[in-house]
PDB file of C-alpha atoms in Angstrom:
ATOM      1  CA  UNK L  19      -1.886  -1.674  11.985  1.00 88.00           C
ATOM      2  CA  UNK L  20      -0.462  -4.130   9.364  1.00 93.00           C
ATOM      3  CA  UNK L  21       0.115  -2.053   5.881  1.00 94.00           C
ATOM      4  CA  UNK L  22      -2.047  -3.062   4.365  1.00 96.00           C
ATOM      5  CA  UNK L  23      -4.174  -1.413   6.604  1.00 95.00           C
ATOM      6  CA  UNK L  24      -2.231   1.609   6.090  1.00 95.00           C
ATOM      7  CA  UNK L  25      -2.437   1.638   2.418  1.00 97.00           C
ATOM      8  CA  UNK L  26      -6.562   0.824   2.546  1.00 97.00           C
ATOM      9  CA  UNK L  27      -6.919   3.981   4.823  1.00 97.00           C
ATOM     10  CA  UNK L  28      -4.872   5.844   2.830  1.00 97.00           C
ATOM     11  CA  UNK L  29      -6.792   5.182  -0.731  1.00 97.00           C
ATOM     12  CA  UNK L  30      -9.762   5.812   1.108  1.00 97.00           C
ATOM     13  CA  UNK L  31      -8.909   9.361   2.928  1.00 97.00           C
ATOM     14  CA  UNK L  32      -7.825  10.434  -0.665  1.00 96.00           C
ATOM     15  CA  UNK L  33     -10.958   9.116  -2.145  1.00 97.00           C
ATOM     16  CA  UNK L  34      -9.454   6.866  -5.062  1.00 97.00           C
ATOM     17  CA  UNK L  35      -9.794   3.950  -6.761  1.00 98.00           C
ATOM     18  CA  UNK L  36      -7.801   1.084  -6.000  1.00 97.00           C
ATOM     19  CA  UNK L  37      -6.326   1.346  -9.877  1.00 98.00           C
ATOM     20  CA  UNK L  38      -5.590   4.759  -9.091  1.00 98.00           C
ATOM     21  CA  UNK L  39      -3.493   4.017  -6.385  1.00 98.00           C
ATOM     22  CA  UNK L  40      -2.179   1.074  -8.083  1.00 98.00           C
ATOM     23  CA  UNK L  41      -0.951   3.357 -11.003  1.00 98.00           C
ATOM     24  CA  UNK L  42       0.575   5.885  -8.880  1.00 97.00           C
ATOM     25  CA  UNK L  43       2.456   2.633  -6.808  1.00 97.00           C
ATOM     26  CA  UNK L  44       3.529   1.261 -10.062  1.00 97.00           C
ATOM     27  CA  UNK L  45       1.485  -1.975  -9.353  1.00 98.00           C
ATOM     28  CA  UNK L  46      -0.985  -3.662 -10.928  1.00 98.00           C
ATOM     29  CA  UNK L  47      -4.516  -3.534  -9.394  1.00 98.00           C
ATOM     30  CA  UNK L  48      -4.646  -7.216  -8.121  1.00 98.00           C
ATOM     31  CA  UNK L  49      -0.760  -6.612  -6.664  1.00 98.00           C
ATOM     32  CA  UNK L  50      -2.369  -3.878  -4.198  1.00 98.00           C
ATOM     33  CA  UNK L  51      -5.359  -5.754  -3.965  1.00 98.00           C
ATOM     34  CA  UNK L  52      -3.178  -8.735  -2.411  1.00 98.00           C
ATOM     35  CA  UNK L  53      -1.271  -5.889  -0.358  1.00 98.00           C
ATOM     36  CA  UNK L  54      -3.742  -4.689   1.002  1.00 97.00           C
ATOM     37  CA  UNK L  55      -5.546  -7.819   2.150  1.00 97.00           C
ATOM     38  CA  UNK L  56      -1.996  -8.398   3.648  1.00 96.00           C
ATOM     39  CA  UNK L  57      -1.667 -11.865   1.703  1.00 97.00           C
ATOM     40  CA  UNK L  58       1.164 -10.526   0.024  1.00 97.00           C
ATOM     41  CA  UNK L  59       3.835  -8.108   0.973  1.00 95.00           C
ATOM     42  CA  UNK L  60       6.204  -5.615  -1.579  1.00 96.00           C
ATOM     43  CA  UNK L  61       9.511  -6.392  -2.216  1.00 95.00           C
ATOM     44  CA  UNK L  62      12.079  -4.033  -0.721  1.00 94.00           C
ATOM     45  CA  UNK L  63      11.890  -2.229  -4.392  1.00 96.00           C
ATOM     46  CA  UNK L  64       8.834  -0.873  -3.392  1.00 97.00           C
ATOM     47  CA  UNK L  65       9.256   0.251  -0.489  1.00 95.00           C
ATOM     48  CA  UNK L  66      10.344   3.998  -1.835  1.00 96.00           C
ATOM     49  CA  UNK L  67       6.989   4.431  -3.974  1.00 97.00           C
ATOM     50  CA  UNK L  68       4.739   3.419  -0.489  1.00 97.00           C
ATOM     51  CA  UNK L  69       6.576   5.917   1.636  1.00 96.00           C
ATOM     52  CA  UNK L  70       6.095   8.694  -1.292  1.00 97.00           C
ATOM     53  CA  UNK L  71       2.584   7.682  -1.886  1.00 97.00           C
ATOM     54  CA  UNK L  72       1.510   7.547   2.244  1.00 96.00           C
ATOM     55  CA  UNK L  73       3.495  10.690   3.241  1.00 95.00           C
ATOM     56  CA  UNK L  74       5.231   8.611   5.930  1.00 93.00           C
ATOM     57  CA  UNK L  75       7.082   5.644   6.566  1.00 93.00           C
ATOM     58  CA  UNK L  76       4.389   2.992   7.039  1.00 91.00           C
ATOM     59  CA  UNK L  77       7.026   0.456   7.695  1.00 88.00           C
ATOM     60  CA  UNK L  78       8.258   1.623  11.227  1.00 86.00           C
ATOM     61  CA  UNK L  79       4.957   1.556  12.399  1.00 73.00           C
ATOM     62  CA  UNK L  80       3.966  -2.008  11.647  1.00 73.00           C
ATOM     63  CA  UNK L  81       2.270  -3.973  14.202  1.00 60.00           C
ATOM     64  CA  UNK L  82       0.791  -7.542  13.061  1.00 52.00           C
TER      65      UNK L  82
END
């Protein structure tokens, strides 16, 4: 799963909007649009909010 994929399935298992989850992230709704399309991936910055927000570490189970 890339992580975007991740983040999608996590939004939707919670049941919110994508400027919901954007809030919470600290992002813009576009920025986690891009994310999660995987045509753009967070800066290092970031990475503590995602792991927070998914309940895991999303980034040791990346497979492109």
């Amino acid at each position: 799963m890339t992580l975007g994929q991740h983040l999608k399935k996590k939004r939707f298992g919670a049941g919110i909007r994508q400027s919901e989850a954007a809030r919470i992230l600290g992002v813009s709704a576009r920025t986690l649009s891009l994310w999660e399309c995987d045509r753009l991936f967070p800066t290092a910055p970031y990475y503590p909010r995602i792991i927070a927000y998914m309940g895991y570490d999303p980034f040791e189970k990346l497979t492109k």
